[in-house]
PDB file of C-alpha atoms in Angstrom:
ATOM      1  CA  UNK A   1     -21.559  14.416 -16.223  1.00  0.00           C
ATOM      2  CA  UNK A   2     -24.963  13.634 -15.051  1.00  0.00           C
ATOM      3  CA  UNK A   3     -26.350  10.294 -13.277  1.00  0.00           C
ATOM      4  CA  UNK A   4     -28.202   9.211 -16.651  1.00  0.00           C
ATOM      5  CA  UNK A   5     -24.995   9.464 -18.355  1.00  0.00           C
ATOM      6  CA  UNK A   6     -22.734   7.824 -15.681  1.00  0.00           C
ATOM      7  CA  UNK A   7     -25.348   4.683 -15.512  1.00  0.00           C
ATOM      8  CA  UNK A   8     -23.761   3.817 -19.157  1.00  0.00           C
ATOM      9  CA  UNK A   9     -20.422   3.355 -17.326  1.00  0.00           C
ATOM     10  CA  UNK A  10     -19.127   0.649 -15.227  1.00  0.00           C
ATOM     11  CA  UNK A  11     -18.362   1.458 -11.489  1.00  0.00           C
ATOM     12  CA  UNK A  12     -14.697   0.737 -11.739  1.00  0.00           C
ATOM     13  CA  UNK A  13     -12.160  -0.410 -14.759  1.00  0.00           C
ATOM     14  CA  UNK A  14     -13.313  -3.709 -15.899  1.00  0.00           C
ATOM     15  CA  UNK A  15     -15.711  -4.125 -12.999  1.00  0.00           C
ATOM     16  CA  UNK A  16     -19.540  -4.160 -12.787  1.00  0.00           C
ATOM     17  CA  UNK A  17     -19.313  -4.095  -8.830  1.00  0.00           C
ATOM     18  CA  UNK A  18     -20.674  -1.084  -7.033  1.00  0.00           C
ATOM     19  CA  UNK A  19     -18.072   1.488  -5.908  1.00  0.00           C
ATOM     20  CA  UNK A  20     -16.683   0.795  -2.137  1.00  0.00           C
ATOM     21  CA  UNK A  21     -17.878   3.014   0.733  1.00  0.00           C
ATOM     22  CA  UNK A  22     -15.380   4.620   2.847  1.00  0.00           C
ATOM     23  CA  UNK A  23     -15.525   5.911   6.587  1.00  0.00           C
ATOM     24  CA  UNK A  24     -12.348   7.860   7.416  1.00  0.00           C
ATOM     25  CA  UNK A  25     -11.177   8.768  10.727  1.00  0.00           C
ATOM     26  CA  UNK A  26      -9.691  12.149   9.970  1.00  0.00           C
ATOM     27  CA  UNK A  27      -8.286  13.205  13.234  1.00  0.00           C
ATOM     28  CA  UNK A  28      -6.365  16.253  13.633  1.00  0.00           C
ATOM     29  CA  UNK A  29      -5.830  18.661  10.849  1.00  0.00           C
ATOM     30  CA  UNK A  30      -2.145  18.307  10.929  1.00  0.00           C
ATOM     31  CA  UNK A  31      -2.785  14.793   9.255  1.00  0.00           C
ATOM     32  CA  UNK A  32      -3.004  16.744   6.196  1.00  0.00           C
ATOM     33  CA  UNK A  33       0.639  17.460   6.039  1.00  0.00           C
ATOM     34  CA  UNK A  34       2.378  14.547   8.438  1.00  0.00           C
ATOM     35  CA  UNK A  35       3.647  11.338   7.214  1.00  0.00           C
ATOM     36  CA  UNK A  36       2.304   8.820   9.669  1.00  0.00           C
ATOM     37  CA  UNK A  37       0.761   5.345   9.671  1.00  0.00           C
ATOM     38  CA  UNK A  38      -2.680   6.895   9.401  1.00  0.00           C
ATOM     39  CA  UNK A  39      -1.648   8.815   6.372  1.00  0.00           C
ATOM     40  CA  UNK A  40       0.173   6.345   4.783  1.00  0.00           C
ATOM     41  CA  UNK A  41      -2.796   3.968   4.970  1.00  0.00           C
ATOM     42  CA  UNK A  42      -4.951   6.634   3.062  1.00  0.00           C
ATOM     43  CA  UNK A  43      -2.162   6.832   0.475  1.00  0.00           C
ATOM     44  CA  UNK A  44      -2.098   3.189  -0.075  1.00  0.00           C
ATOM     45  CA  UNK A  45      -5.851   2.739  -0.184  1.00  0.00           C
ATOM     46  CA  UNK A  46      -5.925   5.570  -2.775  1.00  0.00           C
ATOM     47  CA  UNK A  47      -3.567   3.364  -4.912  1.00  0.00           C
ATOM     48  CA  UNK A  48      -5.878   0.316  -4.321  1.00  0.00           C
ATOM     49  CA  UNK A  49      -9.566   1.738  -5.085  1.00  0.00           C
ATOM     50  CA  UNK A  50     -11.046   1.949  -8.405  1.00  0.00           C
ATOM     51  CA  UNK A  51     -10.748   5.454  -9.712  1.00  0.00           C
ATOM     52  CA  UNK A  52     -14.189   7.270  -9.231  1.00  0.00           C
ATOM     53  CA  UNK A  53     -15.811   9.499 -11.629  1.00  0.00           C
ATOM     54  CA  UNK A  54     -16.501  11.785  -8.930  1.00  0.00           C
ATOM     55  CA  UNK A  55     -16.585  11.996  -4.925  1.00  0.00           C
ATOM     56  CA  UNK A  56     -19.369  12.965  -2.677  1.00  0.00           C
ATOM     57  CA  UNK A  57     -18.286  13.540   0.994  1.00  0.00           C
ATOM     58  CA  UNK A  58     -20.314  13.535   4.214  1.00  0.00           C
ATOM     59  CA  UNK A  59     -18.060  15.543   6.539  1.00  0.00           C
ATOM     60  CA  UNK A  60     -18.370  16.099  10.269  1.00  0.00           C
ATOM     61  CA  UNK A  61     -17.547  19.621   9.573  1.00  0.00           C
ATOM     62  CA  UNK A  62     -20.447  20.765   7.579  1.00  0.00           C
ATOM     63  CA  UNK A  63     -23.474  21.345   9.745  1.00  0.00           C
ATOM     64  CA  UNK A  64     -26.531  23.189   8.426  1.00  0.00           C
ATOM     65  CA  UNK A  65     -30.317  23.676   9.218  1.00  0.00           C
ATOM     66  CA  UNK A  66     -31.662  21.658   6.265  1.00  0.00           C
ATOM     67  CA  UNK A  67     -29.642  19.569   3.649  1.00  0.00           C
ATOM     68  CA  UNK A  68     -27.318  21.333   1.505  1.00  0.00           C
ATOM     69  CA  UNK A  69     -24.849  20.014  -1.299  1.00  0.00           C
ATOM     70  CA  UNK A  70     -21.845  22.226  -2.837  1.00  0.00           C
ATOM     71  CA  UNK A  71     -22.705  23.312  -6.325  1.00  0.00           C
ATOM     72  CA  UNK A  72     -19.799  25.417  -7.264  1.00  0.00           C
ATOM     73  CA  UNK A  73     -17.519  24.676 -10.394  1.00  0.00           C
ATOM     74  CA  UNK A  74     -14.339  25.272  -8.245  1.00  0.00           C
ATOM     75  CA  UNK A  75     -15.052  24.520  -4.463  1.00  0.00           C
ATOM     76  CA  UNK A  76     -12.583  26.515  -2.356  1.00  0.00           C
ATOM     77  CA  UNK A  77     -10.357  24.924   0.140  1.00  0.00           C
ATOM     78  CA  UNK A  78     -11.642  25.832   3.663  1.00  0.00           C
ATOM     79  CA  UNK A  79      -9.354  26.103   6.507  1.00  0.00           C
ATOM     80  CA  UNK A  80     -11.898  25.872   9.065  1.00  0.00           C
ATOM     81  CA  UNK A  81      -9.570  25.363  12.222  1.00  0.00           C
ATOM     82  CA  UNK A  82      -7.156  27.705  14.331  1.00  0.00           C
ATOM     83  CA  UNK A  83      -3.806  27.604  16.098  1.00  0.00           C
ATOM     84  CA  UNK A  84      -2.115  25.315  13.764  1.00  0.00           C
ATOM     85  CA  UNK A  85       1.331  26.041  11.813  1.00  0.00           C
ATOM     86  CA  UNK A  86       1.237  28.503   8.844  1.00  0.00           C
ATOM     87  CA  UNK A  87       2.288  25.570   6.540  1.00  0.00           C
ATOM     88  CA  UNK A  88      -1.174  23.734   7.138  1.00  0.00           C
ATOM     89  CA  UNK A  89      -2.931  27.226   5.887  1.00  0.00           C
ATOM     90  CA  UNK A  90      -1.054  27.241   2.735  1.00  0.00           C
ATOM     91  CA  UNK A  91      -2.489  23.886   1.578  1.00  0.00           C
ATOM     92  CA  UNK A  92      -4.844  23.811  -1.217  1.00  0.00           C
ATOM     93  CA  UNK A  93      -6.790  21.206  -2.667  1.00  0.00           C
ATOM     94  CA  UNK A  94      -8.161  22.517  -5.998  1.00  0.00           C
ATOM     95  CA  UNK A  95     -10.472  19.636  -7.001  1.00  0.00           C
ATOM     96  CA  UNK A  96     -13.090  20.641  -9.448  1.00  0.00           C
ATOM     97  CA  UNK A  97     -16.935  20.660  -8.407  1.00  0.00           C
ATOM     98  CA  UNK A  98     -19.787  18.940 -10.261  1.00  0.00           C
ATOM     99  CA  UNK A  99     -22.524  21.548 -10.464  1.00  0.00           C
ATOM    100  CA  UNK A 100     -24.577  19.248 -12.799  1.00  0.00           C
ATOM    101  CA  UNK A 101     -23.965  16.182 -10.591  1.00  0.00           C
ATOM    102  CA  UNK A 102     -25.316  18.189  -7.508  1.00  0.00           C
ATOM    103  CA  UNK A 103     -28.531  18.823  -9.174  1.00  0.00           C
ATOM    104  CA  UNK A 104     -28.780  14.922 -10.092  1.00  0.00           C
ATOM    105  CA  UNK A 105     -28.433  14.070  -6.465  1.00  0.00           C
ATOM    106  CA  UNK A 106     -31.049  16.593  -5.531  1.00  0.00           C
ATOM    107  CA  UNK A 107     -33.405  14.970  -7.969  1.00  0.00           C
ATOM    108  CA  UNK A 108     -32.368  11.508  -6.619  1.00  0.00           C
ATOM    109  CA  UNK A 109     -33.300  12.145  -2.913  1.00  0.00           C
ATOM    110  CA  UNK A 110     -36.594  13.655  -3.529  1.00  0.00           C
ATOM    111  CA  UNK A 111     -38.829  14.079  -1.492  1.00  0.00           C
ATOM    112  CA  UNK A 112     -35.867  15.350   0.987  1.00  0.00           C
ATOM    113  CA  UNK A 113     -35.194  18.850   0.109  1.00  0.00           C
ATOM    114  CA  UNK A 114     -31.644  19.612  -0.735  1.00  0.00           C
ATOM    115  CA  UNK A 115     -30.606  22.982  -1.414  1.00  0.00           C
ATOM    116  CA  UNK A 116     -27.714  23.754  -3.846  1.00  0.00           C
ATOM    117  CA  UNK A 117     -24.776  25.760  -1.891  1.00  0.00           C
ATOM    118  CA  UNK A 118     -22.707  28.411  -3.534  1.00  0.00           C
ATOM    119  CA  UNK A 119     -20.818  29.411  -0.637  1.00  0.00           C
ATOM    120  CA  UNK A 120     -19.147  26.411   0.944  1.00  0.00           C
ATOM    121  CA  UNK A 121     -16.262  24.489  -0.282  1.00  0.00           C
ATOM    122  CA  UNK A 122     -14.120  21.650   0.783  1.00  0.00           C
ATOM    123  CA  UNK A 123     -13.774  21.670   4.758  1.00  0.00           C
ATOM    124  CA  UNK A 124     -10.947  19.862   6.625  1.00  0.00           C
ATOM    125  CA  UNK A 125     -13.024  16.709   6.943  1.00  0.00           C
ATOM    126  CA  UNK A 126     -12.670  16.380   3.183  1.00  0.00           C
ATOM    127  CA  UNK A 127      -9.622  17.775   1.915  1.00  0.00           C
ATOM    128  CA  UNK A 128      -7.210  16.695   4.706  1.00  0.00           C
ATOM    129  CA  UNK A 129      -8.027  13.046   3.793  1.00  0.00           C
ATOM    130  CA  UNK A 130      -8.753  13.357  -0.138  1.00  0.00           C
ATOM    131  CA  UNK A 131      -5.018  15.018  -0.492  1.00  0.00           C
ATOM    132  CA  UNK A 132      -3.716  11.586   0.523  1.00  0.00           C
ATOM    133  CA  UNK A 133      -6.187   9.351  -1.368  1.00  0.00           C
ATOM    134  CA  UNK A 134      -5.979  11.396  -4.696  1.00  0.00           C
ATOM    135  CA  UNK A 135      -3.113  13.960  -4.371  1.00  0.00           C
ATOM    136  CA  UNK A 136      -3.617  15.197  -7.854  1.00  0.00           C
ATOM    137  CA  UNK A 137      -6.871  16.752  -6.868  1.00  0.00           C
ATOM    138  CA  UNK A 138      -8.358  15.880 -10.526  1.00  0.00           C
ATOM    139  CA  UNK A 139     -11.446  14.230  -9.522  1.00  0.00           C
ATOM    140  CA  UNK A 140     -14.563  16.197  -9.107  1.00  0.00           C
ATOM    141  CA  UNK A 141     -15.543  16.500  -5.423  1.00  0.00           C
ATOM    142  CA  UNK A 142     -19.063  17.512  -3.751  1.00  0.00           C
ATOM    143  CA  UNK A 143     -20.003  17.516  -0.251  1.00  0.00           C
ATOM    144  CA  UNK A 144     -23.300  16.899   1.418  1.00  0.00           C
ATOM    145  CA  UNK A 145     -24.179  18.738   4.544  1.00  0.00           C
ATOM    146  CA  UNK A 146     -25.350  17.175   8.019  1.00  0.00           C
ATOM    147  CA  UNK A 147     -28.735  18.682   8.886  1.00  0.00           C
ATOM    148  CA  UNK A 148     -28.644  19.526  12.469  1.00  0.00           C
ATOM    149  CA  UNK A 149     -32.747  19.322  12.598  1.00  0.00           C
ATOM    150  CA  UNK A 150     -32.570  15.767  12.008  1.00  0.00           C
ATOM    151  CA  UNK A 151     -31.887  12.600  14.139  1.00  0.00           C
ATOM    152  CA  UNK A 152     -29.608   9.704  13.677  1.00  0.00           C
ATOM    153  CA  UNK A 153     -32.385   7.646  11.998  1.00  0.00           C
ATOM    154  CA  UNK A 154     -33.075  10.411   9.464  1.00  0.00           C
ATOM    155  CA  UNK A 155     -29.402  10.568   8.392  1.00  0.00           C
ATOM    156  CA  UNK A 156     -29.445   6.675   8.089  1.00  0.00           C
ATOM    157  CA  UNK A 157     -32.898   6.835   5.910  1.00  0.00           C
ATOM    158  CA  UNK A 158     -31.078   9.671   3.520  1.00  0.00           C
ATOM    159  CA  UNK A 159     -27.979   7.727   3.164  1.00  0.00           C
ATOM    160  CA  UNK A 160     -30.222   5.010   1.776  1.00  0.00           C
ATOM    161  CA  UNK A 161     -31.462   7.159  -0.918  1.00  0.00           C
ATOM    162  CA  UNK A 162     -27.924   7.666  -2.278  1.00  0.00           C
ATOM    163  CA  UNK A 163     -27.532   3.970  -3.227  1.00  0.00           C
ATOM    164  CA  UNK A 164     -27.847   4.657  -7.028  1.00  0.00           C
ATOM    165  CA  UNK A 165     -24.664   6.607  -6.800  1.00  0.00           C
ATOM    166  CA  UNK A 166     -22.457   3.584  -6.123  1.00  0.00           C
ATOM    167  CA  UNK A 167     -23.249   1.849  -9.505  1.00  0.00           C
ATOM    168  CA  UNK A 168     -22.429   5.187 -11.652  1.00  0.00           C
ATOM    169  CA  UNK A 169     -18.801   5.506 -10.386  1.00  0.00           C
ATOM    170  CA  UNK A 170     -19.505   7.944  -7.173  1.00  0.00           C
ATOM    171  CA  UNK A 171     -17.144   6.992  -4.309  1.00  0.00           C
ATOM    172  CA  UNK A 172     -19.031   7.879  -1.272  1.00  0.00           C
ATOM    173  CA  UNK A 173     -16.787   9.125   1.551  1.00  0.00           C
ATOM    174  CA  UNK A 174     -17.967   9.667   5.019  1.00  0.00           C
ATOM    175  CA  UNK A 175     -15.431  11.598   7.220  1.00  0.00           C
ATOM    176  CA  UNK A 176     -15.573  11.998  10.981  1.00  0.00           C
ATOM    177  CA  UNK A 177     -14.184  10.145  14.126  1.00  0.00           C
ATOM    178  CA  UNK A 178     -16.237   7.220  15.699  1.00  0.00           C
ATOM    179  CA  UNK A 179     -14.878   8.461  19.239  1.00  0.00           C
ATOM    180  CA  UNK A 180     -14.397  12.123  19.348  1.00  0.00           C
ATOM    181  CA  UNK A 181     -14.322  13.842  22.814  1.00  0.00           C
ATOM    182  CA  UNK A 182     -12.102  16.874  22.781  1.00  0.00           C
ATOM    183  CA  UNK A 183     -12.761  17.670  26.254  1.00  0.00           C
ATOM    184  CA  UNK A 184     -11.499  14.297  27.414  1.00  0.00           C
ATOM    185  CA  UNK A 185      -8.135  14.351  25.325  1.00  0.00           C
ATOM    186  CA  UNK A 186      -4.829  13.452  27.221  1.00  0.00           C
ATOM    187  CA  UNK A 187      -2.776  15.844  25.329  1.00  0.00           C
ATOM    188  CA  UNK A 188       0.441  14.467  26.730  1.00  0.00           C
ATOM    189  CA  UNK A 189      -0.536  11.125  25.057  1.00  0.00           C
ATOM    190  CA  UNK A 190      -0.907  11.931  21.478  1.00  0.00           C
ATOM    191  CA  UNK A 191       2.302  10.362  20.260  1.00  0.00           C
ATOM    192  CA  UNK A 192       1.040   6.824  20.186  1.00  0.00           C
ATOM    193  CA  UNK A 193      -2.023   4.616  20.858  1.00  0.00           C
ATOM    194  CA  UNK A 194      -3.687   5.332  24.115  1.00  0.00           C
ATOM    195  CA  UNK A 195      -7.495   4.869  25.185  1.00  0.00           C
ATOM    196  CA  UNK A 196      -9.323   5.585  28.375  1.00  0.00           C
ATOM    197  CA  UNK A 197     -11.270   3.035  29.785  1.00  0.00           C
ATOM    198  CA  UNK A 198     -14.564   4.280  28.244  1.00  0.00           C
ATOM    199  CA  UNK A 199     -13.209   4.762  25.005  1.00  0.00           C
ATOM    200  CA  UNK A 200     -11.796   1.294  24.715  1.00  0.00           C
ATOM    201  CA  UNK A 201     -15.317   0.053  25.576  1.00  0.00           C
ATOM    202  CA  UNK A 202     -17.013   2.333  23.139  1.00  0.00           C
ATOM    203  CA  UNK A 203     -14.493   1.250  20.352  1.00  0.00           C
ATOM    204  CA  UNK A 204     -15.148  -2.580  21.010  1.00  0.00           C
ATOM    205  CA  UNK A 205     -19.048  -1.915  20.948  1.00  0.00           C
ATOM    206  CA  UNK A 206     -18.848   0.189  17.822  1.00  0.00           C
ATOM    207  CA  UNK A 207     -16.549  -2.172  15.993  1.00  0.00           C
ATOM    208  CA  UNK A 208     -18.793  -5.208  16.998  1.00  0.00           C
ATOM    209  CA  UNK A 209     -22.022  -3.775  16.154  1.00  0.00           C
ATOM    210  CA  UNK A 210     -20.498  -2.931  12.647  1.00  0.00           C
ATOM    211  CA  UNK A 211     -19.185  -6.193  12.267  1.00  0.00           C
ATOM    212  CA  UNK A 212     -22.364  -7.918  13.099  1.00  0.00           C
ATOM    213  CA  UNK A 213     -24.530  -5.527  11.183  1.00  0.00           C
ATOM    214  CA  UNK A 214     -26.449  -4.265  13.934  1.00  0.00           C
ATOM    215  CA  UNK A 215     -27.126  -0.806  12.463  1.00  0.00           C
ATOM    216  CA  UNK A 216     -30.315  -0.345  14.766  1.00  0.00           C
ATOM    217  CA  UNK A 217     -27.994  -0.135  17.929  1.00  0.00           C
ATOM    218  CA  UNK A 218     -25.744   2.377  16.172  1.00  0.00           C
ATOM    219  CA  UNK A 219     -28.470   4.523  15.201  1.00  0.00           C
ATOM    220  CA  UNK A 220     -29.454   4.379  18.865  1.00  0.00           C
ATOM    221  CA  UNK A 221     -25.806   5.129  19.948  1.00  0.00           C
ATOM    222  CA  UNK A 222     -27.162   7.636  22.587  1.00  0.00           C
ATOM    223  CA  UNK A 223     -28.929   4.932  24.423  1.00  0.00           C
ATOM    224  CA  UNK A 224     -26.141   2.347  24.643  1.00  0.00           C
ATOM    225  CA  UNK A 225     -24.680   3.736  28.104  1.00  0.00           C
ATOM    226  CA  UNK A 226     -22.068   5.854  29.297  1.00  0.00           C
ATOM    227  CA  UNK A 227     -19.135   4.848  27.391  1.00  0.00           C
ATOM    228  CA  UNK A 228     -21.142   5.840  24.209  1.00  0.00           C
ATOM    229  CA  UNK A 229     -22.348   8.943  25.549  1.00  0.00           C
ATOM    230  CA  UNK A 230     -18.563   9.917  26.261  1.00  0.00           C
ATOM    231  CA  UNK A 231     -17.491   8.745  22.972  1.00  0.00           C
ATOM    232  CA  UNK A 232     -20.141  11.061  20.863  1.00  0.00           C
ATOM    233  CA  UNK A 233     -21.020  13.887  23.373  1.00  0.00           C
ATOM    234  CA  UNK A 234     -22.088  15.732  19.961  1.00  0.00           C
ATOM    235  CA  UNK A 235     -23.287  13.944  17.133  1.00  0.00           C
ATOM    236  CA  UNK A 236     -21.510  15.559  14.066  1.00  0.00           C
ATOM    237  CA  UNK A 237     -18.473  13.236  14.088  1.00  0.00           C
ATOM    238  CA  UNK A 238     -20.439   9.994  14.440  1.00  0.00           C
ATOM    239  CA  UNK A 239     -23.227  10.658  12.162  1.00  0.00           C
ATOM    240  CA  UNK A 240     -21.206  10.300   8.921  1.00  0.00           C
ATOM    241  CA  UNK A 241     -20.820   6.547   9.607  1.00  0.00           C
ATOM    242  CA  UNK A 242     -24.540   5.999   9.136  1.00  0.00           C
ATOM    243  CA  UNK A 243     -24.592   7.042   5.783  1.00  0.00           C
ATOM    244  CA  UNK A 244     -22.269   4.436   4.676  1.00  0.00           C
ATOM    245  CA  UNK A 245     -23.690   1.776   6.771  1.00  0.00           C
ATOM    246  CA  UNK A 246     -27.051   2.585   5.202  1.00  0.00           C
ATOM    247  CA  UNK A 247     -25.711   1.686   1.921  1.00  0.00           C
ATOM    248  CA  UNK A 248     -23.865  -1.401   2.934  1.00  0.00           C
ATOM    249  CA  UNK A 249     -25.752  -4.466   1.134  1.00  0.00           C
ATOM    250  CA  UNK A 250     -25.945  -7.892   2.814  1.00  0.00           C
ATOM    251  CA  UNK A 251     -23.072  -9.477   1.080  1.00  0.00           C
ATOM    252  CA  UNK A 252     -20.465  -6.761   1.563  1.00  0.00           C
ATOM    253  CA  UNK A 253     -17.637  -7.121   3.685  1.00  0.00           C
ATOM    254  CA  UNK A 254     -16.409  -4.732   6.008  1.00  0.00           C
ATOM    255  CA  UNK A 255     -12.655  -3.976   6.405  1.00  0.00           C
ATOM    256  CA  UNK A 256     -11.169  -1.895   9.291  1.00  0.00           C
ATOM    257  CA  UNK A 257      -8.049   0.051   9.100  1.00  0.00           C
ATOM    258  CA  UNK A 258      -6.181   2.615  11.428  1.00  0.00           C
ATOM    259  CA  UNK A 259      -8.021   1.209  14.206  1.00  0.00           C
ATOM    260  CA  UNK A 260      -6.560   3.043  16.994  1.00  0.00           C
ATOM    261  CA  UNK A 261      -7.400   5.571  19.734  1.00  0.00           C
ATOM    262  CA  UNK A 262      -4.992   8.413  20.311  1.00  0.00           C
ATOM    263  CA  UNK A 263      -5.053  10.854  23.316  1.00  0.00           C
ATOM    264  CA  UNK A 264      -7.483   8.867  25.093  1.00  0.00           C
ATOM    265  CA  UNK A 265     -10.386   9.803  23.380  1.00  0.00           C
ATOM    266  CA  UNK A 266     -10.080  10.359  19.548  1.00  0.00           C
ATOM    267  CA  UNK A 267     -10.414   7.435  17.327  1.00  0.00           C
ATOM    268  CA  UNK A 268      -8.700   7.095  14.253  1.00  0.00           C
ATOM    269  CA  UNK A 269     -10.802   4.025  13.175  1.00  0.00           C
ATOM    270  CA  UNK A 270     -11.493   3.844   9.399  1.00  0.00           C
ATOM    271  CA  UNK A 271     -13.238   1.293   7.463  1.00  0.00           C
ATOM    272  CA  UNK A 272     -13.776   0.174   3.662  1.00  0.00           C
ATOM    273  CA  UNK A 273     -17.096  -1.734   2.680  1.00  0.00           C
ATOM    274  CA  UNK A 274     -17.512  -3.297  -0.721  1.00  0.00           C
ATOM    275  CA  UNK A 275     -17.142  -6.960  -2.289  1.00  0.00           C
ATOM    276  CA  UNK A 276     -14.058  -5.894  -4.446  1.00  0.00           C
ATOM    277  CA  UNK A 277     -10.897  -7.943  -4.653  1.00  0.00           C
ATOM    278  CA  UNK A 278      -8.791  -4.872  -3.494  1.00  0.00           C
ATOM    279  CA  UNK A 279      -6.574  -5.066  -0.480  1.00  0.00           C
ATOM    280  CA  UNK A 280      -6.562  -2.805   2.541  1.00  0.00           C
ATOM    281  CA  UNK A 281      -3.540  -2.229   4.540  1.00  0.00           C
ATOM    282  CA  UNK A 282      -3.931  -1.827   8.654  1.00  0.00           C
TER     283      UNK A 282
END
């Protein structure tokens, strides 16, 4: 279905409101098969959100030179990790793709060049959370890559160009981790909430800036001191946040859930943005 066709449809059943925006802290790939507080929140959220026509995912785990969008009829499930139990590699998320919608997105964001990709599928930043939100895998899914040649302000600007999708039944899901420093993980403290002092400081800064709408401070996260430099030593898990913040309108509420740090340096903090009367757990 093309964007022009979707323009004739409301964003959700019985509603003219734009589709909500999600940033999901995906954490370990094991969350795909585990039953824990985080995955239960994802499943509950999937029951509460309006059913989308399609889903566009911006994942930390697809980095490219130049921006790309998946354009396959049947995107494969990518197991882009190693050293996990065999059961995890058996999981498939056979959601259909949406090549025509991919073309419409390419046209929507001009003059930013976006290349259709026939090789990538759904990486674990996408399918490990989507299988909890929409376990039937019956909603078309596309992924938009992170261009490694662009800075945070460029990613924020590209996010703004996606605004029309929200009124056309497209759910935009950003997937990463606001604090993601694998080199500082306390591997003996993964069973419950635990944050290093710098991670706690970074979490408080990020959450406060989001609540207060200080997007410029988050775009300039590298200039916000040592705690933020430790929280995001590489950009890929933080940048997806900027896409959903760019799409937030002034009247829309931000709701946090799964707002915990595990292993000292991995934040599961997730958020939903919108003005619908749906409820969120957490």
